[in-house]
């Protein structure tokens, strides 16, 4: 799927360049065949990265660098806040972050580039930042049961448009 998404990104960039469009919205305004937006969710990035022999970081970084422009959006999640999984280049390519409670200031700095996530309660408290300079917004995440998640996923699969 990641390789397919990378190929789709390349195709979109070439199509947009040929039409001199700076964004997917601009391209779709004039295209006969509209391109949809995609959201690629990689849950448990550390495990995903470990389980492949490919350079997953490189593919994700390349996608992230052009994703907003071409209508492919990424959500990368991991419970393994370790530097071998969250490289500096990966964090630069994905500046927006959401973080739940972490064990210590070191993990908070690794994920958020600042402390604060180490002081969260762990009961759904989270910090969201748009970039490194953003001081962050403290939020309370909602609980969603497996049944609710299944219903939402079924609804989204059946949506047209």
JSON list of C-alpha atoms in Angstrom, two decimals:
[
{"chain": "A", "resi": 1, "resn": "UNK", "atom": "CA", "xyz": [0.00, 0.00, 0.00]},
{"chain": "A", "resi": 2, "resn": "UNK", "atom": "CA", "xyz": [2.82, 2.40, 0.83]},
{"chain": "A", "resi": 3, "resn": "UNK", "atom": "CA", "xyz": [4.49, 1.76, -2.52]},
{"chain": "A", "resi": 4, "resn": "UNK", "atom": "CA", "xyz": [1.14, 2.25, -4.30]},
{"chain": "A", "resi": 5, "resn": "UNK", "atom": "CA", "xyz": [0.65, 5.54, -2.45]},
{"chain": "A", "resi": 6, "resn": "UNK", "atom": "CA", "xyz": [4.15, 6.63, -3.45]},
{"chain": "A", "resi": 7, "resn": "UNK", "atom": "CA", "xyz": [3.38, 5.83, -7.11]},
{"chain": "A", "resi": 8, "resn": "UNK", "atom": "CA", "xyz": [0.08, 7.73, -6.84]},
{"chain": "A", "resi": 9, "resn": "UNK", "atom": "CA", "xyz": [1.95, 10.73, -5.41]},
{"chain": "A", "resi": 10, "resn": "UNK", "atom": "CA", "xyz": [4.42, 10.72, -8.31]},
{"chain": "A", "resi": 11, "resn": "UNK", "atom": "CA", "xyz": [1.59, 10.46, -10.84]},
{"chain": "A", "resi": 12, "resn": "UNK", "atom": "CA", "xyz": [-0.27, 13.34, -9.20]},
{"chain": "A", "resi": 13, "resn": "UNK", "atom": "CA", "xyz": [2.82, 15.55, -9.14]},
{"chain": "A", "resi": 14, "resn": "UNK", "atom": "CA", "xyz": [3.40, 14.93, -12.86]},
{"chain": "A", "resi": 15, "resn": "UNK", "atom": "CA", "xyz": [-0.27, 15.59, -13.72]},
{"chain": "A", "resi": 16, "resn": "UNK", "atom": "CA", "xyz": [-0.33, 18.77, -11.66]},
{"chain": "A", "resi": 17, "resn": "UNK", "atom": "CA", "xyz": [2.90, 20.03, -13.23]},
{"chain": "A", "resi": 18, "resn": "UNK", "atom": "CA", "xyz": [1.53, 19.36, -16.73]},
{"chain": "A", "resi": 19, "resn": "UNK", "atom": "CA", "xyz": [-1.54, 21.49, -15.89]},
{"chain": "A", "resi": 20, "resn": "UNK", "atom": "CA", "xyz": [0.52, 24.07, -13.97]},
{"chain": "A", "resi": 21, "resn": "UNK", "atom": "CA", "xyz": [-1.60, 23.47, -10.89]},
{"chain": "A", "resi": 22, "resn": "UNK", "atom": "CA", "xyz": [-0.13, 24.24, -7.45]},
{"chain": "A", "resi": 23, "resn": "UNK", "atom": "CA", "xyz": [-2.59, 22.16, -5.47]},
{"chain": "A", "resi": 24, "resn": "UNK", "atom": "CA", "xyz": [-5.01, 19.28, -5.83]},
{"chain": "A", "resi": 25, "resn": "UNK", "atom": "CA", "xyz": [-7.95, 21.68, -5.49]},
{"chain": "A", "resi": 26, "resn": "UNK", "atom": "CA", "xyz": [-6.63, 23.77, -8.38]},
{"chain": "A", "resi": 27, "resn": "UNK", "atom": "CA", "xyz": [-6.03, 20.65, -10.49]},
{"chain": "A", "resi": 28, "resn": "UNK", "atom": "CA", "xyz": [-9.53, 19.28, -9.78]},
{"chain": "A", "resi": 29, "resn": "UNK", "atom": "CA", "xyz": [-11.16, 22.59, -10.76]},
{"chain": "A", "resi": 30, "resn": "UNK", "atom": "CA", "xyz": [-10.23, 22.00, -14.40]},
{"chain": "A", "resi": 31, "resn": "UNK", "atom": "CA", "xyz": [-9.65, 18.24, -14.68]},
{"chain": "A", "resi": 32, "resn": "UNK", "atom": "CA", "xyz": [-12.14, 15.97, -16.39]},
{"chain": "A", "resi": 33, "resn": "UNK", "atom": "CA", "xyz": [-11.25, 13.16, -14.01]},
{"chain": "A", "resi": 34, "resn": "UNK", "atom": "CA", "xyz": [-11.13, 14.50, -10.46]},
{"chain": "A", "resi": 35, "resn": "UNK", "atom": "CA", "xyz": [-8.57, 13.07, -8.05]},
{"chain": "A", "resi": 36, "resn": "UNK", "atom": "CA", "xyz": [-9.82, 12.13, -4.58]},
{"chain": "A", "resi": 37, "resn": "UNK", "atom": "CA", "xyz": [-8.07, 12.91, -1.32]},
{"chain": "A", "resi": 38, "resn": "UNK", "atom": "CA", "xyz": [-6.54, 10.00, 0.56]},
{"chain": "A", "resi": 39, "resn": "UNK", "atom": "CA", "xyz": [-5.63, 9.60, 4.20]},
{"chain": "A", "resi": 40, "resn": "UNK", "atom": "CA", "xyz": [-2.89, 7.06, 4.86]},
{"chain": "A", "resi": 41, "resn": "UNK", "atom": "CA", "xyz": [-2.89, 5.90, 8.47]},
{"chain": "A", "resi": 42, "resn": "UNK", "atom": "CA", "xyz": [0.14, 3.98, 9.69]},
{"chain": "A", "resi": 43, "resn": "UNK", "atom": "CA", "xyz": [-0.67, 2.64, 13.11]},
{"chain": "A", "resi": 44, "resn": "UNK", "atom": "CA", "xyz": [2.23, 1.42, 15.21]},
{"chain": "A", "resi": 45, "resn": "UNK", "atom": "CA", "xyz": [4.94, 2.85, 12.96]},
{"chain": "A", "resi": 46, "resn": "UNK", "atom": "CA", "xyz": [7.74, 1.23, 14.95]},
{"chain": "A", "resi": 47, "resn": "UNK", "atom": "CA", "xyz": [6.32, -2.25, 14.31]},
{"chain": "A", "resi": 48, "resn": "UNK", "atom": "CA", "xyz": [5.57, -1.42, 10.68]},
{"chain": "A", "resi": 49, "resn": "UNK", "atom": "CA", "xyz": [9.12, -0.20, 10.16]},
{"chain": "A", "resi": 50, "resn": "UNK", "atom": "CA", "xyz": [10.59, -3.27, 11.87]},
{"chain": "A", "resi": 51, "resn": "UNK", "atom": "CA", "xyz": [8.44, -5.65, 9.82]},
{"chain": "A", "resi": 52, "resn": "UNK", "atom": "CA", "xyz": [9.64, -4.48, 6.41]},
{"chain": "A", "resi": 53, "resn": "UNK", "atom": "CA", "xyz": [13.00, -4.80, 4.73]},
{"chain": "A", "resi": 54, "resn": "UNK", "atom": "CA", "xyz": [12.41, -1.60, 2.80]},
{"chain": "A", "resi": 55, "resn": "UNK", "atom": "CA", "xyz": [13.39, 1.94, 3.69]},
{"chain": "A", "resi": 56, "resn": "UNK", "atom": "CA", "xyz": [9.99, 2.87, 5.12]},
{"chain": "A", "resi": 57, "resn": "UNK", "atom": "CA", "xyz": [11.32, 6.16, 6.53]},
{"chain": "A", "resi": 58, "resn": "UNK", "atom": "CA", "xyz": [12.38, 7.33, 3.06]},
{"chain": "A", "resi": 59, "resn": "UNK", "atom": "CA", "xyz": [8.98, 6.50, 1.54]},
{"chain": "A", "resi": 60, "resn": "UNK", "atom": "CA", "xyz": [7.04, 8.18, 4.36]},
{"chain": "A", "resi": 61, "resn": "UNK", "atom": "CA", "xyz": [9.31, 11.25, 4.32]},
{"chain": "A", "resi": 62, "resn": "UNK", "atom": "CA", "xyz": [8.96, 11.63, 0.54]},
{"chain": "A", "resi": 63, "resn": "UNK", "atom": "CA", "xyz": [5.18, 11.35, 0.81]},
{"chain": "A", "resi": 64, "resn": "UNK", "atom": "CA", "xyz": [4.99, 13.78, 3.73]},
{"chain": "A", "resi": 65, "resn": "UNK", "atom": "CA", "xyz": [7.00, 16.45, 1.90]},
{"chain": "A", "resi": 66, "resn": "UNK", "atom": "CA", "xyz": [4.39, 16.77, -0.85]},
{"chain": "A", "resi": 67, "resn": "UNK", "atom": "CA", "xyz": [1.30, 15.26, 0.76]},
{"chain": "A", "resi": 68, "resn": "UNK", "atom": "CA", "xyz": [-0.81, 18.36, 1.45]},
{"chain": "A", "resi": 69, "resn": "UNK", "atom": "CA", "xyz": [-0.20, 19.72, -2.04]},
{"chain": "A", "resi": 70, "resn": "UNK", "atom": "CA", "xyz": [-1.31, 16.51, -3.77]},
{"chain": "A", "resi": 71, "resn": "UNK", "atom": "CA", "xyz": [-4.19, 15.51, -1.49]},
{"chain": "A", "resi": 72, "resn": "UNK", "atom": "CA", "xyz": [-2.54, 12.58, 0.26]},
{"chain": "A", "resi": 73, "resn": "UNK", "atom": "CA", "xyz": [-2.53, 13.08, 4.02]},
{"chain": "A", "resi": 74, "resn": "UNK", "atom": "CA", "xyz": [-0.58, 11.05, 6.56]},
{"chain": "A", "resi": 75, "resn": "UNK", "atom": "CA", "xyz": [-1.28, 10.01, 10.12]},
{"chain": "A", "resi": 76, "resn": "UNK", "atom": "CA", "xyz": [1.66, 8.18, 11.64]},
{"chain": "A", "resi": 77, "resn": "UNK", "atom": "CA", "xyz": [1.22, 6.72, 15.12]},
{"chain": "A", "resi": 78, "resn": "UNK", "atom": "CA", "xyz": [3.51, 4.79, 17.40]},
{"chain": "A", "resi": 79, "resn": "UNK", "atom": "CA", "xyz": [3.73, 3.75, 20.99]},
{"chain": "A", "resi": 80, "resn": "UNK", "atom": "CA", "xyz": [7.48, 3.29, 20.60]},
{"chain": "A", "resi": 81, "resn": "UNK", "atom": "CA", "xyz": [8.82, 6.80, 21.18]},
{"chain": "A", "resi": 82, "resn": "UNK", "atom": "CA", "xyz": [12.41, 5.88, 20.34]},
{"chain": "A", "resi": 83, "resn": "UNK", "atom": "CA", "xyz": [14.91, 7.81, 18.24]},
{"chain": "A", "resi": 84, "resn": "UNK", "atom": "CA", "xyz": [15.51, 4.83, 15.94]},
{"chain": "A", "resi": 85, "resn": "UNK", "atom": "CA", "xyz": [11.85, 5.08, 14.86]},
{"chain": "A", "resi": 86, "resn": "UNK", "atom": "CA", "xyz": [11.37, 8.85, 14.98]},
{"chain": "A", "resi": 87, "resn": "UNK", "atom": "CA", "xyz": [14.30, 10.22, 12.99]},
{"chain": "A", "resi": 88, "resn": "UNK", "atom": "CA", "xyz": [14.97, 13.95, 12.79]},
{"chain": "A", "resi": 89, "resn": "UNK", "atom": "CA", "xyz": [14.22, 13.92, 9.06]},
{"chain": "A", "resi": 90, "resn": "UNK", "atom": "CA", "xyz": [10.88, 12.17, 9.64]},
{"chain": "A", "resi": 91, "resn": "UNK", "atom": "CA", "xyz": [9.92, 14.71, 12.31]},
{"chain": "A", "resi": 92, "resn": "UNK", "atom": "CA", "xyz": [10.89, 17.60, 10.01]},
{"chain": "A", "resi": 93, "resn": "UNK", "atom": "CA", "xyz": [8.70, 16.17, 7.24]},
{"chain": "A", "resi": 94, "resn": "UNK", "atom": "CA", "xyz": [5.74, 15.78, 9.62]},
{"chain": "A", "resi": 95, "resn": "UNK", "atom": "CA", "xyz": [5.77, 18.95, 11.76]},
{"chain": "A", "resi": 96, "resn": "UNK", "atom": "CA", "xyz": [2.24, 18.59, 13.23]},
{"chain": "A", "resi": 97, "resn": "UNK", "atom": "CA", "xyz": [2.15, 16.31, 16.28]},
{"chain": "A", "resi": 98, "resn": "UNK", "atom": "CA", "xyz": [-0.35, 14.91, 18.73]},
{"chain": "A", "resi": 99, "resn": "UNK", "atom": "CA", "xyz": [1.01, 13.26, 21.84]},
{"chain": "A", "resi": 100, "resn": "UNK", "atom": "CA", "xyz": [-0.60, 11.39, 24.71]},
{"chain": "A", "resi": 101, "resn": "UNK", "atom": "CA", "xyz": [1.19, 10.88, 28.03]},
{"chain": "A", "resi": 102, "resn": "UNK", "atom": "CA", "xyz": [4.80, 9.70, 27.84]},
{"chain": "A", "resi": 103, "resn": "UNK", "atom": "CA", "xyz": [7.06, 8.32, 30.56]},
{"chain": "A", "resi": 104, "resn": "UNK", "atom": "CA", "xyz": [9.56, 11.17, 30.90]},
{"chain": "A", "resi": 105, "resn": "UNK", "atom": "CA", "xyz": [10.88, 14.50, 29.60]},
{"chain": "A", "resi": 106, "resn": "UNK", "atom": "CA", "xyz": [13.22, 12.75, 27.17]},
{"chain": "A", "resi": 107, "resn": "UNK", "atom": "CA", "xyz": [10.34, 11.01, 25.39]},
{"chain": "A", "resi": 108, "resn": "UNK", "atom": "CA", "xyz": [8.35, 14.25, 25.40]},
{"chain": "A", "resi": 109, "resn": "UNK", "atom": "CA", "xyz": [11.28, 16.10, 23.76]},
{"chain": "A", "resi": 110, "resn": "UNK", "atom": "CA", "xyz": [11.70, 13.28, 21.23]},
{"chain": "A", "resi": 111, "resn": "UNK", "atom": "CA", "xyz": [8.08, 13.41, 20.11]},
{"chain": "A", "resi": 112, "resn": "UNK", "atom": "CA", "xyz": [7.14, 17.08, 20.64]},
{"chain": "A", "resi": 113, "resn": "UNK", "atom": "CA", "xyz": [10.54, 18.84, 20.60]},
{"chain": "A", "resi": 114, "resn": "UNK", "atom": "CA", "xyz": [9.61, 20.16, 24.08]},
{"chain": "A", "resi": 115, "resn": "UNK", "atom": "CA", "xyz": [8.58, 18.90, 27.47]},
{"chain": "A", "resi": 116, "resn": "UNK", "atom": "CA", "xyz": [4.97, 18.79, 28.59]},
{"chain": "A", "resi": 117, "resn": "UNK", "atom": "CA", "xyz": [3.72, 15.41, 27.40]},
{"chain": "A", "resi": 118, "resn": "UNK", "atom": "CA", "xyz": [5.49, 13.91, 30.43]},
{"chain": "A", "resi": 119, "resn": "UNK", "atom": "CA", "xyz": [3.09, 15.83, 32.70]},
{"chain": "A", "resi": 120, "resn": "UNK", "atom": "CA", "xyz": [-0.13, 14.55, 31.09]},
{"chain": "A", "resi": 121, "resn": "UNK", "atom": "CA", "xyz": [-2.41, 12.34, 33.19]},
{"chain": "A", "resi": 122, "resn": "UNK", "atom": "CA", "xyz": [-2.68, 9.42, 30.79]},
{"chain": "A", "resi": 123, "resn": "UNK", "atom": "CA", "xyz": [-6.49, 9.49, 30.84]},
{"chain": "A", "resi": 124, "resn": "UNK", "atom": "CA", "xyz": [-6.88, 10.83, 27.32]},
{"chain": "A", "resi": 125, "resn": "UNK", "atom": "CA", "xyz": [-4.98, 14.08, 27.95]},
{"chain": "A", "resi": 126, "resn": "UNK", "atom": "CA", "xyz": [-3.06, 15.13, 24.87]},
{"chain": "A", "resi": 127, "resn": "UNK", "atom": "CA", "xyz": [-1.02, 17.94, 23.36]},
{"chain": "A", "resi": 128, "resn": "UNK", "atom": "CA", "xyz": [-1.37, 18.93, 19.73]},
{"chain": "A", "resi": 129, "resn": "UNK", "atom": "CA", "xyz": [1.11, 21.21, 17.94]},
{"chain": "A", "resi": 130, "resn": "UNK", "atom": "CA", "xyz": [1.17, 22.44, 14.35]},
{"chain": "A", "resi": 131, "resn": "UNK", "atom": "CA", "xyz": [4.95, 22.88, 14.32]},
{"chain": "A", "resi": 132, "resn": "UNK", "atom": "CA", "xyz": [7.99, 23.25, 16.59]},
{"chain": "A", "resi": 133, "resn": "UNK", "atom": "CA", "xyz": [7.23, 26.90, 17.44]},
{"chain": "A", "resi": 134, "resn": "UNK", "atom": "CA", "xyz": [3.60, 26.17, 18.37]},
{"chain": "A", "resi": 135, "resn": "UNK", "atom": "CA", "xyz": [3.26, 26.13, 22.18]},
{"chain": "A", "resi": 136, "resn": "UNK", "atom": "CA", "xyz": [0.62, 23.42, 21.87]},
{"chain": "A", "resi": 137, "resn": "UNK", "atom": "CA", "xyz": [-3.01, 22.97, 22.62]},
{"chain": "A", "resi": 138, "resn": "UNK", "atom": "CA", "xyz": [-4.03, 20.74, 25.51]},
{"chain": "A", "resi": 139, "resn": "UNK", "atom": "CA", "xyz": [-7.04, 18.56, 24.75]},
{"chain": "A", "resi": 140, "resn": "UNK", "atom": "CA", "xyz": [-8.99, 15.67, 26.17]},
{"chain": "A", "resi": 141, "resn": "UNK", "atom": "CA", "xyz": [-9.30, 12.79, 23.69]},
{"chain": "A", "resi": 142, "resn": "UNK", "atom": "CA", "xyz": [-12.66, 11.05, 23.53]},
{"chain": "A", "resi": 143, "resn": "UNK", "atom": "CA", "xyz": [-13.02, 7.35, 24.20]},
{"chain": "A", "resi": 144, "resn": "UNK", "atom": "CA", "xyz": [-14.32, 5.33, 21.24]},
{"chain": "A", "resi": 145, "resn": "UNK", "atom": "CA", "xyz": [-15.31, 1.69, 21.75]},
{"chain": "A", "resi": 146, "resn": "UNK", "atom": "CA", "xyz": [-14.50, -0.95, 19.13]},
{"chain": "A", "resi": 147, "resn": "UNK", "atom": "CA", "xyz": [-18.19, -1.01, 18.19]},
{"chain": "A", "resi": 148, "resn": "UNK", "atom": "CA", "xyz": [-18.24, 2.76, 17.59]},
{"chain": "A", "resi": 149, "resn": "UNK", "atom": "CA", "xyz": [-15.08, 2.57, 15.51]},
{"chain": "A", "resi": 150, "resn": "UNK", "atom": "CA", "xyz": [-16.57, -0.25, 13.40]},
{"chain": "A", "resi": 151, "resn": "UNK", "atom": "CA", "xyz": [-19.75, 1.80, 12.80]},
{"chain": "A", "resi": 152, "resn": "UNK", "atom": "CA", "xyz": [-17.78, 4.88, 11.74]},
{"chain": "A", "resi": 153, "resn": "UNK", "atom": "CA", "xyz": [-15.54, 2.83, 9.45]},
{"chain": "A", "resi": 154, "resn": "UNK", "atom": "CA", "xyz": [-18.59, 1.17, 7.84]},
{"chain": "A", "resi": 155, "resn": "UNK", "atom": "CA", "xyz": [-20.21, 4.57, 7.33]},
{"chain": "A", "resi": 156, "resn": "UNK", "atom": "CA", "xyz": [-17.06, 5.98, 5.71]},
{"chain": "A", "resi": 157, "resn": "UNK", "atom": "CA", "xyz": [-16.71, 2.92, 3.44]},
{"chain": "A", "resi": 158, "resn": "UNK", "atom": "CA", "xyz": [-20.28, 3.45, 2.22]},
{"chain": "A", "resi": 159, "resn": "UNK", "atom": "CA", "xyz": [-19.96, 7.22, 1.67]},
{"chain": "A", "resi": 160, "resn": "UNK", "atom": "CA", "xyz": [-20.04, 8.40, -1.93]},
{"chain": "A", "resi": 161, "resn": "UNK", "atom": "CA", "xyz": [-18.13, 11.44, -3.05]}
]
